[in-house]
Coordinates of C-alpha atoms and ligand atoms in Angstrom, one line a residue:
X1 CA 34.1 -8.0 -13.3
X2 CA 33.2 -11.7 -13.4
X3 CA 31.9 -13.7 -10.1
X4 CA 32.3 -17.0 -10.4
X5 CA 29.9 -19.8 -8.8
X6 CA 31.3 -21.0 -5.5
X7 CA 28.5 -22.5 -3.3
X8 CA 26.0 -19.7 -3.9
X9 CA 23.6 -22.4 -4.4
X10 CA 23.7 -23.8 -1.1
X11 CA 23.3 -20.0 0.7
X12 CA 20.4 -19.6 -1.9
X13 CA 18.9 -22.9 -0.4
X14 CA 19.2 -21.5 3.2
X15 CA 17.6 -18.1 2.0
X16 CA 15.0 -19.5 0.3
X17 CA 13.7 -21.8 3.6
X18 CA 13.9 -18.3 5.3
X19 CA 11.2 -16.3 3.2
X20 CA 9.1 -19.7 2.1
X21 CA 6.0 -20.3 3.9
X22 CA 4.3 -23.4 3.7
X23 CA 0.4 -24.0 3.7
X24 CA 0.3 -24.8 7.9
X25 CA 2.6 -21.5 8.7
X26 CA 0.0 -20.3 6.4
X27 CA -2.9 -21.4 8.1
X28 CA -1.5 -20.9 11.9
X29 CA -1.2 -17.0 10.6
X30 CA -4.2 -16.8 9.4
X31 CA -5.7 -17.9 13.1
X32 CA -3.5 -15.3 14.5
X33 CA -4.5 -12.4 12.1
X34 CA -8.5 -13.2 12.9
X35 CA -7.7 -13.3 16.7
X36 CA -6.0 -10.2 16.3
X37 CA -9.3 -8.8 14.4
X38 CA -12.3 -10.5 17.2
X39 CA -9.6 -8.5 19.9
X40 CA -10.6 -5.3 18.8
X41 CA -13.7 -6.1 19.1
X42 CA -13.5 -6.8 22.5
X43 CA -11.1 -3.7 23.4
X44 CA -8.3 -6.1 24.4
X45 CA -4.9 -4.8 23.4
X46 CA -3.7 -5.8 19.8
X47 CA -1.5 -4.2 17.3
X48 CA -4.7 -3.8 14.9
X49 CA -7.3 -1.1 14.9
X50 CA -11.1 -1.1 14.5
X51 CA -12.2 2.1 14.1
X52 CA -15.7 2.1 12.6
X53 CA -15.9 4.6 10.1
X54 CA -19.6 5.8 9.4
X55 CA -19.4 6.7 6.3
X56 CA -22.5 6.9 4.1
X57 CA -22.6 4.0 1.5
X58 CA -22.9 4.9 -2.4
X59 CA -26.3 4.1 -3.6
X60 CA -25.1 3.9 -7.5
X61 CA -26.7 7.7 -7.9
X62 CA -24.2 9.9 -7.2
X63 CA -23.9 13.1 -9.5
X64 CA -21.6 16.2 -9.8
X65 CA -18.5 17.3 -10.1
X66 CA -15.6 17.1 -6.8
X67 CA -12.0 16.7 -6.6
X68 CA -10.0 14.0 -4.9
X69 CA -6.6 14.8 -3.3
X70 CA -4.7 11.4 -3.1
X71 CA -1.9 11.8 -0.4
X72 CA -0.3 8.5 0.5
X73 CA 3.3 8.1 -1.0
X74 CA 5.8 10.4 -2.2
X75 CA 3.8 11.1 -5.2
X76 CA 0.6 13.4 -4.8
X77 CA -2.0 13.4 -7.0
X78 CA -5.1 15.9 -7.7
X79 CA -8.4 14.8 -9.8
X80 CA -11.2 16.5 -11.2
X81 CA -13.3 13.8 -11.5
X82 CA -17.1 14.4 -12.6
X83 CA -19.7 11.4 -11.5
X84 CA -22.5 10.6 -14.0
X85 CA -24.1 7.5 -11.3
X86 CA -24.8 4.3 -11.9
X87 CA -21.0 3.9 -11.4
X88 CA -20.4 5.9 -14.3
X89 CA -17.6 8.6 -13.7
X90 CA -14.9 10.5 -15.9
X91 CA -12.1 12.1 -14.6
X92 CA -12.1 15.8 -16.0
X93 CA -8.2 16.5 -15.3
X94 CA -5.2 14.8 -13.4
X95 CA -2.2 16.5 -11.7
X96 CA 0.6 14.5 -10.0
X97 CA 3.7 15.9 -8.4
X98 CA 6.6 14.3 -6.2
X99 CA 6.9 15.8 -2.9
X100 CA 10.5 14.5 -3.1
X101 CA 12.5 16.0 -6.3
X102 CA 16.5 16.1 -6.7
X103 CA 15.2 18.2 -10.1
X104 CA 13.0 20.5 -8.4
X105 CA 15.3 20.9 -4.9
X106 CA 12.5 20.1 -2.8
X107 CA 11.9 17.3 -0.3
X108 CA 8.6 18.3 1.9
X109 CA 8.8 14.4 3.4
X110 CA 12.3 14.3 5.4
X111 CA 12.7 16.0 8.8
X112 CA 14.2 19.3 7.8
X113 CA 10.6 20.2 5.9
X114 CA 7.9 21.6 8.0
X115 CA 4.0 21.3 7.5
X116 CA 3.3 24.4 6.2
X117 CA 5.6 23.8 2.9
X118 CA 4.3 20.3 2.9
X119 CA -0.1 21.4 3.2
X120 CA 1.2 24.8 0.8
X121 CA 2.7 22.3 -1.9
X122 CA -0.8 20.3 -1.8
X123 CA -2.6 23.3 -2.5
X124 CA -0.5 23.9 -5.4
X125 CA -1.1 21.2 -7.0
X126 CA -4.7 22.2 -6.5
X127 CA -4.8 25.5 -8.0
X128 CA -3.2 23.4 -11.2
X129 CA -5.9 21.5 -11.6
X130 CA -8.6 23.7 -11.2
X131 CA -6.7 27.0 -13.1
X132 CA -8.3 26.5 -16.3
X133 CA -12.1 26.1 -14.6
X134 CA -14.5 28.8 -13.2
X135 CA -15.6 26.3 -10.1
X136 CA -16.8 27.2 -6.6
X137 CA -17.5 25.6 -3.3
X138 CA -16.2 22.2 -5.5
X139 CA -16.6 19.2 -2.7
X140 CA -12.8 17.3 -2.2
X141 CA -12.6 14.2 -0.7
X142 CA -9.2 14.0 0.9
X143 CA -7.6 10.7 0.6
X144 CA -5.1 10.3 3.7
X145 CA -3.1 7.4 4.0
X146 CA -1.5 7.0 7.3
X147 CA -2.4 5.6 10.6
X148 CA -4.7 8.4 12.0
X149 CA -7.5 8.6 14.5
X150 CA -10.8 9.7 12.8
X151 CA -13.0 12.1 14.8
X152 CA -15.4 12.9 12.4
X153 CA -15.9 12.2 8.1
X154 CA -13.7 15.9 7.9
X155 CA -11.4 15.9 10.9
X156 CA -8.8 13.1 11.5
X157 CA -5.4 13.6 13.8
X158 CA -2.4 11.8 11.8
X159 CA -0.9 9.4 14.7
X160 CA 2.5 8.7 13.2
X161 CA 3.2 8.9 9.6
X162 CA 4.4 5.6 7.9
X163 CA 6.5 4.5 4.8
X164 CA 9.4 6.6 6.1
X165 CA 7.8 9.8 5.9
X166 CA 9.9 12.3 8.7
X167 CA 7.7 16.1 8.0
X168 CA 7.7 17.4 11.2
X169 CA 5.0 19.3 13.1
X170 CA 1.6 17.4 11.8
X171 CA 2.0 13.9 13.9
X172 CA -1.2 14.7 16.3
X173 CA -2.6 17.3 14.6
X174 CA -6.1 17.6 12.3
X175 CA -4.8 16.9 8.5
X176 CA -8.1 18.4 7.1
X177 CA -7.6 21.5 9.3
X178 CA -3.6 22.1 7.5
X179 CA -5.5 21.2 4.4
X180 CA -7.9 24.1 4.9
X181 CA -5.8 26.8 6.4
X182 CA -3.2 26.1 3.0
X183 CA -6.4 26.3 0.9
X184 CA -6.7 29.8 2.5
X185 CA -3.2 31.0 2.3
X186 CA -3.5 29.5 -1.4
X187 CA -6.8 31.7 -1.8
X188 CA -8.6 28.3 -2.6
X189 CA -10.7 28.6 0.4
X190 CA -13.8 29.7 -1.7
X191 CA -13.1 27.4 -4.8
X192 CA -12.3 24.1 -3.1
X193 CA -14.1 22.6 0.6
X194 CA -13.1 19.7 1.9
X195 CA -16.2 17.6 2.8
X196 CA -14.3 14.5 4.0
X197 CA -11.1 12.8 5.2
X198 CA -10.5 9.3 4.1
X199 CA -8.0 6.3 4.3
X200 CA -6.8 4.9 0.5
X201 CA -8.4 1.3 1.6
X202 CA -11.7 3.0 2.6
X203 CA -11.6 4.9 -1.0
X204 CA -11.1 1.7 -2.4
X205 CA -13.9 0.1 -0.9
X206 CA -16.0 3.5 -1.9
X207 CA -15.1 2.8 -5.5
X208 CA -16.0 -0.3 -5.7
X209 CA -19.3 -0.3 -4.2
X210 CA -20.3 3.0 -6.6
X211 CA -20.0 0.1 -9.2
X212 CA -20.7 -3.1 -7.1
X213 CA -22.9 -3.5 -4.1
X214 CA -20.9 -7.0 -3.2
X215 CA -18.0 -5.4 -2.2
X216 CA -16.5 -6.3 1.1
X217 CA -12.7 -5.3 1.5
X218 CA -10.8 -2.6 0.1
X219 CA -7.8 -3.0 -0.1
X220 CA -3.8 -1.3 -1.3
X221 CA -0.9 -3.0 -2.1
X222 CA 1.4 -0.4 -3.2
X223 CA 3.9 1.1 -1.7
X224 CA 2.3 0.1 2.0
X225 CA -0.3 -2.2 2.4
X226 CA -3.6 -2.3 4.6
X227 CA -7.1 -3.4 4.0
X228 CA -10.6 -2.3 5.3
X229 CA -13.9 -3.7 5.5
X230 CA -17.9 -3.3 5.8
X231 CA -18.9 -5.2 9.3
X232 CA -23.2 -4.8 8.9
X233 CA -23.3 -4.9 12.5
X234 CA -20.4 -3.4 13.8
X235 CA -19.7 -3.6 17.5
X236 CA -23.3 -5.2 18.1
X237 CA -24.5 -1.6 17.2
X238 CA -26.9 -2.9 14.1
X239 CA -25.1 -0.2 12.0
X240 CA -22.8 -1.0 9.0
X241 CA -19.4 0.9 9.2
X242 CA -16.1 0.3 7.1
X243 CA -13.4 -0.7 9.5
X244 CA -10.0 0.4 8.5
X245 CA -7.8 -2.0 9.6
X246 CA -4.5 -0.2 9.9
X247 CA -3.5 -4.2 9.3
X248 CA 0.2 -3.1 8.3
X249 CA 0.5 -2.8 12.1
X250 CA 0.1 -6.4 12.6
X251 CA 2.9 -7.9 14.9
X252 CA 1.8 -11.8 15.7
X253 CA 4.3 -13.1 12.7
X254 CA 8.0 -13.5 13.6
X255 CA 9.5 -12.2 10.7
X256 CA 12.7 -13.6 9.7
X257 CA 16.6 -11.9 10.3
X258 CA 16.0 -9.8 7.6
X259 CA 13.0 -8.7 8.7
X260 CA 14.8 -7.9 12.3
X261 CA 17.4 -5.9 10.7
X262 CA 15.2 -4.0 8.3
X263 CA 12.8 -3.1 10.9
X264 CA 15.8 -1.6 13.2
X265 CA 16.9 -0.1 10.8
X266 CA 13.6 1.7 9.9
X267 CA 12.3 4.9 10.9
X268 CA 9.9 3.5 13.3
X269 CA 11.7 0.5 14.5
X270 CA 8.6 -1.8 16.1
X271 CA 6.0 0.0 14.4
X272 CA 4.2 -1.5 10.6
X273 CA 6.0 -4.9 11.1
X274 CA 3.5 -6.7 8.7
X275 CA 4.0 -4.0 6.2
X276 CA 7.8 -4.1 6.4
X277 CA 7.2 -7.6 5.1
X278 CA 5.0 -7.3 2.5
X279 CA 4.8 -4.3 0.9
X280 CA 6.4 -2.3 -2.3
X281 CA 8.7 0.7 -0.3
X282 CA 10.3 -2.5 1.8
X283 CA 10.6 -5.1 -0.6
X284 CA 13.4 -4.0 -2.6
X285 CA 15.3 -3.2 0.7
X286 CA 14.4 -7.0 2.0
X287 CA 15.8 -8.1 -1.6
X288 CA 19.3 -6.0 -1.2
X289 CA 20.0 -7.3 2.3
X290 CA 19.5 -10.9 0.9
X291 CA 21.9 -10.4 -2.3
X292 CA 24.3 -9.1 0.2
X293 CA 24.3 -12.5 1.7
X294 CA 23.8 -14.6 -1.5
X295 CA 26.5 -13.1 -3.4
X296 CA 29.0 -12.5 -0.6
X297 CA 30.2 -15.8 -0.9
X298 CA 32.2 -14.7 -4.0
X299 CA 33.9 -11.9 -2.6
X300 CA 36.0 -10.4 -5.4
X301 CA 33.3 -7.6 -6.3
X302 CA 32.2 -6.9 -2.5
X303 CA 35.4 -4.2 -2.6
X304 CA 33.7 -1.7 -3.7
X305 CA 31.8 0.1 -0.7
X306 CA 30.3 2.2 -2.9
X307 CA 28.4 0.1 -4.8
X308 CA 24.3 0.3 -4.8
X309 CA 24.2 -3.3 -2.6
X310 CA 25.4 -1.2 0.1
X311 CA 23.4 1.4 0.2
X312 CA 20.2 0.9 2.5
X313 CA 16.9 1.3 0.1
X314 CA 19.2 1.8 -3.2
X315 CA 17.3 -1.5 -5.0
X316 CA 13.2 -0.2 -5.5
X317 CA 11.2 -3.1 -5.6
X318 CA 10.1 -2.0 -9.7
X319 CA 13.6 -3.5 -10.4
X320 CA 12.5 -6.8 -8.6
X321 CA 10.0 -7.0 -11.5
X322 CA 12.8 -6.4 -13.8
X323 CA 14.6 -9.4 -12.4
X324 CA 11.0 -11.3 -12.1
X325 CA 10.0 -10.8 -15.6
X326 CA 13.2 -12.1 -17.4
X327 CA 11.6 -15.0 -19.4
X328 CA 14.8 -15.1 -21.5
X329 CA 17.2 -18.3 -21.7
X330 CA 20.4 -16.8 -20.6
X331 CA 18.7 -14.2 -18.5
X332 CA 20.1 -11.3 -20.3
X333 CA 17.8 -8.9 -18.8
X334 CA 18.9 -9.7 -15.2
X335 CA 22.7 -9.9 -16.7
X336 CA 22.1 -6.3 -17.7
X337 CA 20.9 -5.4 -14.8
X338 CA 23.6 -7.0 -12.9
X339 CA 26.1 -5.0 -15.1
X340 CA 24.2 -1.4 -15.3
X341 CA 23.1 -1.3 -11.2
X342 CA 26.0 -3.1 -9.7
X343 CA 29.0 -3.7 -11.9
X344 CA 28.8 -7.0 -11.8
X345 CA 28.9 -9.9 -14.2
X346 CA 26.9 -12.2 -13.3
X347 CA 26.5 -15.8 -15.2
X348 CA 23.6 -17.5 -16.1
X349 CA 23.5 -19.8 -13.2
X350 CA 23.9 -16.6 -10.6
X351 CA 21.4 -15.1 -12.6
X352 CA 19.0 -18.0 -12.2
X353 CA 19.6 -17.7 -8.2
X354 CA 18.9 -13.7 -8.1
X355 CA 15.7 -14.6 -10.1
X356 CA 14.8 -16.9 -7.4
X357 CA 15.8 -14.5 -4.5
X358 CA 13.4 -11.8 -6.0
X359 CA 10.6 -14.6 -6.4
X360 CA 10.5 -15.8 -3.1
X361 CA 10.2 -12.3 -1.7
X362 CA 7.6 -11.4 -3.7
X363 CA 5.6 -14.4 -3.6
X364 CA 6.0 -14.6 0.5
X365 CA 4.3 -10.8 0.4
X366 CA 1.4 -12.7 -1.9
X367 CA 1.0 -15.5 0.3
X368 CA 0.5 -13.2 3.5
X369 CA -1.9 -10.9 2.4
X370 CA -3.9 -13.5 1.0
X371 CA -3.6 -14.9 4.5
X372 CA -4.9 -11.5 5.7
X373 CA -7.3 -11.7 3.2
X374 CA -8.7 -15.2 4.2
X375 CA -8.4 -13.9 8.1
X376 CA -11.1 -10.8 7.2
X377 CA -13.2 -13.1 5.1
X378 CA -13.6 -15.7 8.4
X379 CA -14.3 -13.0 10.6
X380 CA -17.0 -11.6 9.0
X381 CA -18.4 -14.6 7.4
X382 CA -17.4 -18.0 9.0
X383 CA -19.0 -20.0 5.6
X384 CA -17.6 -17.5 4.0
X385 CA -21.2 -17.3 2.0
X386 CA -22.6 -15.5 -0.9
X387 CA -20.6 -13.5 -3.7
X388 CA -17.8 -11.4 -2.2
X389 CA -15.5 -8.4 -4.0
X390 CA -12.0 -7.6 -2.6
X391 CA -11.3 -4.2 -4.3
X392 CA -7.6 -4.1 -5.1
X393 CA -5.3 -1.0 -6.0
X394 CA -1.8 -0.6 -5.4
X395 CA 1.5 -1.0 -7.6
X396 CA 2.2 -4.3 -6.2
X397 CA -0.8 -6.0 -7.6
X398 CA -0.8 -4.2 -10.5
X399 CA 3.1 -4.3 -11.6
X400 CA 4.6 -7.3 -10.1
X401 CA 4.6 -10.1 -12.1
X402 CA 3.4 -13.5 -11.1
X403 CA 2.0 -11.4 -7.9
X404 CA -1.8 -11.9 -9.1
X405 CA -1.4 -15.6 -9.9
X406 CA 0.3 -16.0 -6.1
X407 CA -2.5 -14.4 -4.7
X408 CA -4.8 -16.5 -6.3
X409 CA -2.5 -19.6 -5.8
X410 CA -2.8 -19.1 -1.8
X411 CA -6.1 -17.9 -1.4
X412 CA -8.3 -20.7 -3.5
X413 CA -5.2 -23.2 -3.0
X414 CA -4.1 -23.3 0.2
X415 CA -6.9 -21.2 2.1
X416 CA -9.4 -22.9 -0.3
X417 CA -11.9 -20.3 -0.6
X418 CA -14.2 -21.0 -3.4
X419 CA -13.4 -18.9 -6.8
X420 CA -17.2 -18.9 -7.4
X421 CA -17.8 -17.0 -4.4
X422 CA -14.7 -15.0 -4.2
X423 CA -13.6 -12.1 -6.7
X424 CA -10.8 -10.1 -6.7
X425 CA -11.3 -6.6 -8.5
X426 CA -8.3 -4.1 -9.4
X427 CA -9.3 -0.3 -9.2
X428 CA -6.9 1.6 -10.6
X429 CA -7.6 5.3 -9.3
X430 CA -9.8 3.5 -6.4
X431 CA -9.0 5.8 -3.9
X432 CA -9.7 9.0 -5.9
X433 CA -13.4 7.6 -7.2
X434 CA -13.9 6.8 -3.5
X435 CA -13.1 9.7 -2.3
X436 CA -15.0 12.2 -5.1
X437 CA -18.1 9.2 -4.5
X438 CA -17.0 9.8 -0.8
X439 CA -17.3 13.7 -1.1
X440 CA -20.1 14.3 -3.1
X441 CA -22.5 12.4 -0.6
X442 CA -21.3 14.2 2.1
X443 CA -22.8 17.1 0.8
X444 CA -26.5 15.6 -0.2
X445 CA -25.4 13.2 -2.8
X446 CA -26.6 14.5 -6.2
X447 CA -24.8 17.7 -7.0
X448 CA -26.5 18.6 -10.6
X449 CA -24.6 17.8 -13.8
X450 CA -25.9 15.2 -16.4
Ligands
BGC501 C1 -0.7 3.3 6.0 C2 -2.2 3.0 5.7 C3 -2.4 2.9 4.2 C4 -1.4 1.9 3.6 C5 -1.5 1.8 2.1 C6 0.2 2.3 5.3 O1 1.5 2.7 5.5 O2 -0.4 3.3 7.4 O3 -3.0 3.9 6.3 O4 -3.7 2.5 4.0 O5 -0.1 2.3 3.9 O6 -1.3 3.0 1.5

């Protein structure tokens, strides 16, 4: 079916002021964000968290051998990682599995699962990586990524999950403690022992610092987004701890109708506002409620109900890089697209707007956590002095393109940090490292090995 133009230039115009943000929004953010952070401090009510996290920092020796169990998405994923120091490391043997398979017949993620299934499916996909090894008593660092409330480095309650996970029955209960009692069940118990519980950002940060002592945020943006960082006197205390933001929480920004009707239309309506904006689950979904709009206008192919534009979360934000990557003259990879996921025709001119659509979503999600970025940076360091390391992992940052350079373009154009002070640093397995750095120190630091 062929759509012809109409004035699909003039809605793209109106979309486009919707998601741009200019350097003062920017900037008026950016104070927002750091107020947000200095009210934690004084334990005034804010949608942010600062919950130190004492966790012993890598002093580039570590040794041995431990396992990191990287739980933050639909996708799981098991390492045997062995740590030579000196931020030397080698990763043994990876397993990955989807907790979600149409193949397989399993979804341990939705409501109708239950946490046993969803701890006993983990400790699977340990006994796969290990089945090959005679190992005991191996440390794991657990790599948890939802909002949770950290007792100690091995016990931490889950508050409410995130990126539309629904499994029942482990909201307010001890994730390490499901962990260990599906180790058991799974006759793990004596190979495998959990020495520490620890967010994706504060992994990342781990990582990093095994390798480079200048680190100061760790940071994902993947599928959510969130960033932590060292405070060398936090709270007043003279101690160092790594703060884990929980910064996909933030609500000071008034998103725009989109971002109303995605967020009702969520599974936690109110909750992870910032990270309804900017991260990869969401972005697709922001993307697909704007193409309603922009190609509405030409109503000849909106009969079909069926189609993928209607379906909520149909578009994944990988196909945004599709659409973001077409370098070609007539567009033919976003024509193809057009064709294969909607059954549309599109011309060269529509395929010009949908390129933009995609761009200006994607580069708004650059622009803000650069803002968040900037807003950490201030608070910790008004001159913003001395050489500083964000770590970076995440699909986002990785896979998007143009997503580095619009990081880069807000943070030493508009925020003007200094480039020669300011590095950005992408780990790609950060959070496993950080977590098998993360373990092994938890129990002495050197385990043996070479
Ligand atoms: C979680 C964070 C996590 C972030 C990145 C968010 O949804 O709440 O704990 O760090 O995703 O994975």
């Amino acid at each position: 079916m062929k759509v012809v133009d109409g004035n699909t230039n003039v809605v793209m115009d109106i979309l486009e002021k919707e998601f741009i943000m200019d350097q003062m929004q920017l900037e008026l953010m950016r104070e927002l964000f750091q107020n947000e952070i200095e009210k934690t401090n004084r334990n005034e009510l804010n949608s942010l968290k600062n919950e130190g996290f004492s966790l012993q920092l890598s002093s580039l020796k570590e040794r041995g051998v431990a396992v990191s169990l990287d739980f933050g998405g639909t996708d799981i994923r098991a390492y045997l990682i062995e740590l030579n120091g000196e931020g030397s490391f080698r990763f043994i043997k990876k397993t990955r599995a989807s907790l979600r398979s149409k193949d397989q017949g399993h979804d341990f993620v939705s409501d109708l699962a239950n946490a046993e299934e969803l701890f006993d499916f983990q400790a699977e996909i340990l006994t796969e990586l290990i089945k090959s090894y005679s190992l005991s008593n191996l440390p794991l660092g657990y790599v948890f990524s939802y909002p949770m409330q950290q007792l100690a480095i091995d016990k931490a309650i889950l508050t409410r999950w995130a990126k539309e996970i629904n499994t029942p029955g482990v909201e307010g209960q001890d994730v390490v403690s499901l962990l260990k009692q599906a180790l058991k069940r799974n006759f793990l118990n004596e190979k495998i022992d959990p020495k520490v519980v620890l967010n994706d950002t504060v992994g990342t940060f781990m990582a990093s610092v095994y390798l480079d002592a200048d680190t100061v945020i760790g940071s994902v943006i993947g599928t959510g987004y969130n960033s932590a960082f060292i405070e060398r006197d936090w709270l007043g205390t003279g101690e160092s701890r790594i703060v884990n933001l929980e910064c996909g929480n933030f609500d000071k920004i008034k998103g725009n109708r989109f971002d109303v009707l995605l967020d009702k239309q969520s599974s936690y309506p109110g909750q992870h506002k910032f990270e309804k904006m900017v991260s990869g689950y969401y972005l697709g979904e922001l993307f697909r409620l704007a193409l309603v709009e922009l190609i509405s206008v030409d109503q000849a192919h909106l009969q079909s109900k069926n189609s993928v534009l209607f379906q909520p979360y149909a578009i994944d934000t990988s196909e945004l890089s599709i659409i973001i990557a077409d370098q070609s003259k007539d567009l033919t990879l976003i024509k193809k697209w057009g064709s294969e996921r909607l059954s549309i025709g599109f011309d060269s001119n529509k395929c010009r707007l949908i390129k933009r659509l995609a761009e200006v979503i994607a580069r708004r999600s650059a622009y803000l956590i650069a803002m968040s970025y900037t807003a950490i940076l201030n608070y910790l360091d008004l001159n913003c002095s001395g050489h500083q390391v964000i770590a970076i992992n995440g699909s986002l940052y990785e896979k998007l393109p143009g997503y580095k350079e619009w990081l880069n373009e807000a943070l030493f154009g508009f925020f003007k940090l200094d480039p020669n002070n300011v590095s950005l640093k992408y780990f790609k397995e950060g959070p496993a490292l950080g977590a098998a750095v993360a373990a092994c120190l938890a129990k002495g630091g050197n385990l043996g090995g070479n």
